[in-house]
Structure formats: C-alpha cells, structure tokens
mmCIF file with all atom_site columns, C-alpha atoms in Angstrom:
data_model
loop_
_atom_site.group_PDB
_atom_site.id
_atom_site.type_symbol
_atom_site.label_atom_id
_atom_site.label_alt_id
_atom_site.label_comp_id
_atom_site.label_asym_id
_atom_site.label_entity_id
_atom_site.label_seq_id
_atom_site.pdbx_PDB_ins_code
_atom_site.Cartn_x
_atom_site.Cartn_y
_atom_site.Cartn_z
_atom_site.occupancy
_atom_site.B_iso_or_equiv
_atom_site.pdbx_formal_charge
_atom_site.auth_seq_id
_atom_site.auth_comp_id
_atom_site.auth_asym_id
_atom_site.auth_atom_id
_atom_site.pdbx_PDB_model_num
ATOM 1   C CA . UNK A 1 1   ? 25.673  -12.135 21.724  1.00 42.00 ? 258 UNK A CA 1
ATOM 2   C CA . UNK A 1 2   ? 22.609  -12.294 19.342  1.00 51.00 ? 259 UNK A CA 1
ATOM 3   C CA . UNK A 1 3   ? 19.198  -10.860 20.394  1.00 55.00 ? 260 UNK A CA 1
ATOM 4   C CA . UNK A 1 4   ? 16.457  -13.491 20.482  1.00 57.00 ? 261 UNK A CA 1
ATOM 5   C CA . UNK A 1 5   ? 13.615  -11.769 18.423  1.00 68.00 ? 262 UNK A CA 1
ATOM 6   C CA . UNK A 1 6   ? 10.149  -12.779 18.879  1.00 73.00 ? 263 UNK A CA 1
ATOM 7   C CA . UNK A 1 7   ? 9.059   -15.007 15.805  1.00 77.00 ? 264 UNK A CA 1
ATOM 8   C CA . UNK A 1 8   ? 5.393   -13.509 16.043  1.00 82.00 ? 265 UNK A CA 1
ATOM 9   C CA . UNK A 1 9   ? 6.966   -9.971  15.375  1.00 79.00 ? 266 UNK A CA 1
ATOM 10  C CA . UNK A 1 10  ? 9.138   -11.436 12.479  1.00 80.00 ? 267 UNK A CA 1
ATOM 11  C CA . UNK A 1 11  ? 6.055   -13.222 11.000  1.00 85.00 ? 268 UNK A CA 1
ATOM 12  C CA . UNK A 1 12  ? 4.030   -9.905  11.417  1.00 85.00 ? 269 UNK A CA 1
ATOM 13  C CA . UNK A 1 13  ? 6.762   -7.845  9.584   1.00 85.00 ? 270 UNK A CA 1
ATOM 14  C CA . UNK A 1 14  ? 6.888   -10.204 6.651   1.00 87.00 ? 271 UNK A CA 1
ATOM 15  C CA . UNK A 1 15  ? 3.291   -10.385 6.505   1.00 90.00 ? 272 UNK A CA 1
ATOM 16  C CA . UNK A 1 16  ? 3.280   -6.472  6.358   1.00 91.00 ? 273 UNK A CA 1
ATOM 17  C CA . UNK A 1 17  ? 5.765   -6.513  3.479   1.00 90.00 ? 274 UNK A CA 1
ATOM 18  C CA . UNK A 1 18  ? 3.680   -9.044  1.511   1.00 93.00 ? 275 UNK A CA 1
ATOM 19  C CA . UNK A 1 19  ? 0.713   -6.900  2.026   1.00 94.00 ? 276 UNK A CA 1
ATOM 20  C CA . UNK A 1 20  ? 2.492   -3.938  0.747   1.00 94.00 ? 277 UNK A CA 1
ATOM 21  C CA . UNK A 1 21  ? 3.590   -5.457  -2.182  1.00 94.00 ? 278 UNK A CA 1
ATOM 22  C CA . UNK A 1 22  ? 0.273   -6.791  -2.836  1.00 95.00 ? 279 UNK A CA 1
ATOM 23  C CA . UNK A 1 23  ? -1.350  -3.547  -2.552  1.00 96.00 ? 280 UNK A CA 1
ATOM 24  C CA . UNK A 1 24  ? 1.365   -1.989  -4.746  1.00 95.00 ? 281 UNK A CA 1
ATOM 25  C CA . UNK A 1 25  ? 0.490   -4.417  -7.496  1.00 95.00 ? 282 UNK A CA 1
ATOM 26  C CA . UNK A 1 26  ? -3.175  -3.702  -7.352  1.00 94.00 ? 283 UNK A CA 1
ATOM 27  C CA . UNK A 1 27  ? -2.581  0.115   -7.081  1.00 95.00 ? 284 UNK A CA 1
ATOM 28  C CA . UNK A 1 28  ? -0.117  0.154   -10.022 1.00 94.00 ? 285 UNK A CA 1
ATOM 29  C CA . UNK A 1 29  ? -2.627  -1.684  -12.192 1.00 94.00 ? 286 UNK A CA 1
ATOM 30  C CA . UNK A 1 30  ? -5.110  0.812   -11.446 1.00 92.00 ? 287 UNK A CA 1
ATOM 31  C CA . UNK A 1 31  ? -5.243  2.849   -14.613 1.00 90.00 ? 288 UNK A CA 1
ATOM 32  C CA . UNK A 1 32  ? -5.181  -0.086  -16.731 1.00 90.00 ? 289 UNK A CA 1
ATOM 33  C CA . UNK A 1 33  ? -8.027  -1.845  -15.014 1.00 89.00 ? 290 UNK A CA 1
ATOM 34  C CA . UNK A 1 34  ? -10.268 1.265   -14.893 1.00 87.00 ? 291 UNK A CA 1
ATOM 35  C CA . UNK A 1 35  ? -9.549  2.233   -18.690 1.00 83.00 ? 292 UNK A CA 1
ATOM 36  C CA . UNK A 1 36  ? -10.264 -1.322  -19.568 1.00 83.00 ? 293 UNK A CA 1
ATOM 37  C CA . UNK A 1 37  ? -13.677 -0.966  -18.043 1.00 77.00 ? 294 UNK A CA 1
ATOM 38  C CA . UNK A 1 38  ? -14.161 2.508   -19.461 1.00 72.00 ? 295 UNK A CA 1
ATOM 39  C CA . UNK A 1 39  ? -12.990 3.734   -22.855 1.00 64.00 ? 296 UNK A CA 1
ATOM 40  C CA . UNK A 1 40  ? -11.210 7.082   -22.644 1.00 59.00 ? 297 UNK A CA 1
ATOM 41  C CA . UNK A 1 41  ? -14.182 8.984   -24.255 1.00 50.00 ? 298 UNK A CA 1
ATOM 42  C CA . UNK A 1 42  ? -16.662 7.388   -21.714 1.00 53.00 ? 299 UNK A CA 1
ATOM 43  C CA . UNK A 1 43  ? -14.296 7.790   -18.597 1.00 58.00 ? 300 UNK A CA 1
ATOM 44  C CA . UNK A 1 44  ? -15.849 9.651   -15.915 1.00 67.00 ? 301 UNK A CA 1
ATOM 45  C CA . UNK A 1 45  ? -14.322 12.274  -13.597 1.00 67.00 ? 302 UNK A CA 1
ATOM 46  C CA . UNK A 1 46  ? -14.766 9.953   -10.688 1.00 81.00 ? 303 UNK A CA 1
ATOM 47  C CA . UNK A 1 47  ? -12.303 7.550   -12.465 1.00 83.00 ? 304 UNK A CA 1
ATOM 48  C CA . UNK A 1 48  ? -9.620  10.042  -12.829 1.00 85.00 ? 305 UNK A CA 1
ATOM 49  C CA . UNK A 1 49  ? -9.857  10.666  -9.169  1.00 89.00 ? 306 UNK A CA 1
ATOM 50  C CA . UNK A 1 50  ? -9.681  6.871   -8.234  1.00 90.00 ? 307 UNK A CA 1
ATOM 51  C CA . UNK A 1 51  ? -6.755  6.471   -10.435 1.00 91.00 ? 308 UNK A CA 1
ATOM 52  C CA . UNK A 1 52  ? -4.996  9.519   -8.818  1.00 93.00 ? 309 UNK A CA 1
ATOM 53  C CA . UNK A 1 53  ? -5.341  8.321   -5.435  1.00 94.00 ? 310 UNK A CA 1
ATOM 54  C CA . UNK A 1 54  ? -4.261  4.980   -6.443  1.00 95.00 ? 311 UNK A CA 1
ATOM 55  C CA . UNK A 1 55  ? -1.277  6.276   -7.819  1.00 95.00 ? 312 UNK A CA 1
ATOM 56  C CA . UNK A 1 56  ? -0.351  8.445   -4.831  1.00 96.00 ? 313 UNK A CA 1
ATOM 57  C CA . UNK A 1 57  ? -0.894  5.297   -2.520  1.00 96.00 ? 314 UNK A CA 1
ATOM 58  C CA . UNK A 1 58  ? 1.246   3.312   -4.680  1.00 96.00 ? 315 UNK A CA 1
ATOM 59  C CA . UNK A 1 59  ? 4.164   6.017   -4.252  1.00 95.00 ? 316 UNK A CA 1
ATOM 60  C CA . UNK A 1 60  ? 3.609   6.267   -0.486  1.00 96.00 ? 317 UNK A CA 1
ATOM 61  C CA . UNK A 1 61  ? 3.779   2.456   -0.278  1.00 95.00 ? 318 UNK A CA 1
ATOM 62  C CA . UNK A 1 62  ? 7.277   2.541   -1.897  1.00 95.00 ? 319 UNK A CA 1
ATOM 63  C CA . UNK A 1 63  ? 8.330   5.034   0.543   1.00 94.00 ? 320 UNK A CA 1
ATOM 64  C CA . UNK A 1 64  ? 7.100   2.829   3.463   1.00 93.00 ? 321 UNK A CA 1
ATOM 65  C CA . UNK A 1 65  ? 8.674   -0.261  2.361   1.00 92.00 ? 322 UNK A CA 1
ATOM 66  C CA . UNK A 1 66  ? 12.099  1.688   1.747   1.00 91.00 ? 323 UNK A CA 1
ATOM 67  C CA . UNK A 1 67  ? 11.618  3.311   5.356   1.00 88.00 ? 324 UNK A CA 1
ATOM 68  C CA . UNK A 1 68  ? 10.971  -0.104  6.879   1.00 86.00 ? 325 UNK A CA 1
ATOM 69  C CA . UNK A 1 69  ? 14.113  -1.687  5.353   1.00 85.00 ? 326 UNK A CA 1
ATOM 70  C CA . UNK A 1 70  ? 16.272  1.273   5.959   1.00 84.00 ? 327 UNK A CA 1
ATOM 71  C CA . UNK A 1 71  ? 15.224  1.246   9.766   1.00 81.00 ? 328 UNK A CA 1
ATOM 72  C CA . UNK A 1 72  ? 15.983  -2.519  9.700   1.00 79.00 ? 329 UNK A CA 1
ATOM 73  C CA . UNK A 1 73  ? 19.582  -1.824  8.234   1.00 78.00 ? 330 UNK A CA 1
ATOM 74  C CA . UNK A 1 74  ? 20.383  0.786   10.999  1.00 74.00 ? 331 UNK A CA 1
ATOM 75  C CA . UNK A 1 75  ? 22.514  -0.583  13.788  1.00 55.00 ? 332 UNK A CA 1
ATOM 76  C CA . UNK A 1 76  ? 20.817  -1.246  16.933  1.00 64.00 ? 333 UNK A CA 1
ATOM 77  C CA . UNK A 1 77  ? 17.269  -0.585  15.509  1.00 60.00 ? 334 UNK A CA 1
ATOM 78  C CA . UNK A 1 78  ? 16.141  -4.075  14.516  1.00 68.00 ? 335 UNK A CA 1
ATOM 79  C CA . UNK A 1 79  ? 14.212  -4.945  17.590  1.00 70.00 ? 336 UNK A CA 1
ATOM 80  C CA . UNK A 1 80  ? 12.446  -1.486  17.733  1.00 70.00 ? 337 UNK A CA 1
ATOM 81  C CA . UNK A 1 81  ? 11.307  -2.086  14.050  1.00 74.00 ? 338 UNK A CA 1
ATOM 82  C CA . UNK A 1 82  ? 10.157  -5.544  14.616  1.00 75.00 ? 339 UNK A CA 1
ATOM 83  C CA . UNK A 1 83  ? 7.847   -4.580  17.453  1.00 78.00 ? 340 UNK A CA 1
ATOM 84  C CA . UNK A 1 84  ? 6.488   -1.471  15.548  1.00 80.00 ? 341 UNK A CA 1
ATOM 85  C CA . UNK A 1 85  ? 7.249   -1.386  11.918  1.00 83.00 ? 342 UNK A CA 1
ATOM 86  C CA . UNK A 1 86  ? 5.041   1.498   11.150  1.00 86.00 ? 343 UNK A CA 1
ATOM 87  C CA . UNK A 1 87  ? 4.937   5.031   12.501  1.00 87.00 ? 344 UNK A CA 1
ATOM 88  C CA . UNK A 1 88  ? 1.683   6.910   12.833  1.00 92.00 ? 345 UNK A CA 1
ATOM 89  C CA . UNK A 1 89  ? 2.135   8.617   9.458   1.00 93.00 ? 346 UNK A CA 1
ATOM 90  C CA . UNK A 1 90  ? 2.845   5.310   7.657   1.00 92.00 ? 347 UNK A CA 1
ATOM 91  C CA . UNK A 1 91  ? 0.043   3.725   9.382   1.00 93.00 ? 348 UNK A CA 1
ATOM 92  C CA . UNK A 1 92  ? -2.375  6.402   7.974   1.00 94.00 ? 349 UNK A CA 1
ATOM 93  C CA . UNK A 1 93  ? -0.957  6.194   4.569   1.00 94.00 ? 350 UNK A CA 1
ATOM 94  C CA . UNK A 1 94  ? -1.206  2.500   4.646   1.00 94.00 ? 351 UNK A CA 1
ATOM 95  C CA . UNK A 1 95  ? -4.783  2.684   5.583   1.00 95.00 ? 352 UNK A CA 1
ATOM 96  C CA . UNK A 1 96  ? -5.172  5.237   2.549   1.00 95.00 ? 353 UNK A CA 1
ATOM 97  C CA . UNK A 1 97  ? -3.799  2.668   0.338   1.00 96.00 ? 354 UNK A CA 1
ATOM 98  C CA . UNK A 1 98  ? -6.199  -0.207  1.337   1.00 96.00 ? 355 UNK A CA 1
ATOM 99  C CA . UNK A 1 99  ? -8.900  2.287   0.749   1.00 96.00 ? 356 UNK A CA 1
ATOM 100 C CA . UNK A 1 100 ? -7.584  3.278   -2.629  1.00 96.00 ? 357 UNK A CA 1
ATOM 101 C CA . UNK A 1 101 ? -7.380  -0.309  -3.615  1.00 95.00 ? 358 UNK A CA 1
ATOM 102 C CA . UNK A 1 102 ? -10.902 -1.153  -2.456  1.00 96.00 ? 359 UNK A CA 1
ATOM 103 C CA . UNK A 1 103 ? -12.164 1.972   -4.223  1.00 94.00 ? 360 UNK A CA 1
ATOM 104 C CA . UNK A 1 104 ? -10.320 0.635   -7.497  1.00 93.00 ? 361 UNK A CA 1
ATOM 105 C CA . UNK A 1 105 ? -12.113 -2.686  -7.013  1.00 93.00 ? 362 UNK A CA 1
ATOM 106 C CA . UNK A 1 106 ? -15.499 -0.866  -6.261  1.00 92.00 ? 363 UNK A CA 1
ATOM 107 C CA . UNK A 1 107 ? -15.201 1.196   -9.330  1.00 89.00 ? 364 UNK A CA 1
ATOM 108 C CA . UNK A 1 108 ? -14.263 -1.584  -11.620 1.00 88.00 ? 365 UNK A CA 1
ATOM 109 C CA . UNK A 1 109 ? -17.003 -3.727  -10.151 1.00 88.00 ? 366 UNK A CA 1
ATOM 110 C CA . UNK A 1 110 ? -19.717 -0.977  -10.857 1.00 85.00 ? 367 UNK A CA 1
ATOM 111 C CA . UNK A 1 111 ? -18.407 -0.349  -14.192 1.00 79.00 ? 368 UNK A CA 1
ATOM 112 C CA . UNK A 1 112 ? -18.460 -4.203  -15.182 1.00 76.00 ? 369 UNK A CA 1
ATOM 113 C CA . UNK A 1 113 ? -22.447 -4.314  -14.247 1.00 67.00 ? 370 UNK A CA 1
#
C-alpha cells in the first residue's frame, strides 16, 4: 500500500530544494562579484569577511541538501522528511546562508555606488 503524501508538503520540499540551489549559486559567485566591484588592491577587510561567510554558507547548503536527500532515501522516513525537511541545526545554517547572500548583495550594491 502506497502512502498518500500531502501535495503541499511535496511542493514545500521542492521549493526548499530550489531555494537551496538558488542560494548556492549566489554564494558560489560571491568572490567573483565582490572582486569585480573591487580590484584586489582596493578590497577592504569587510569584503574578505563577506566572501568567507558566503563560502562557509555555500558548503553548509551542500551538506543540508545532501542530508535531505539521504533522509528521503532511507526506508520509512519519507513522510517525516516531507513534514519537516530541516532540523533546527539546518534551519539555523539555512538562515545564515540567506543572510550571507544578502550581505553579498548589500556589499556589491554599496561598492557600485
């Protein structure tokens, strides 16, 4: 007998995975975007901090996506993952990734002016 999964949970999980991919792309491009706005000789210390945070967050997002997929593959766990795809640790790192992406955008906007 196949369990009937809530379509809203599936939609939320797919949206989450798409957002993870989006954030990863933004964060992976952070170094290039910041260096494009600032030649290396003019780059301030804050730029290096923003890049470092973005790179850490990108690595965390890789781990989060892998964890979600691993839990989905585990037998008898799909319903649980669909109901709550992120644990508290992952939620915190996901929020930090969002903040890092925003920091990159803010830094680049500030340096463009």
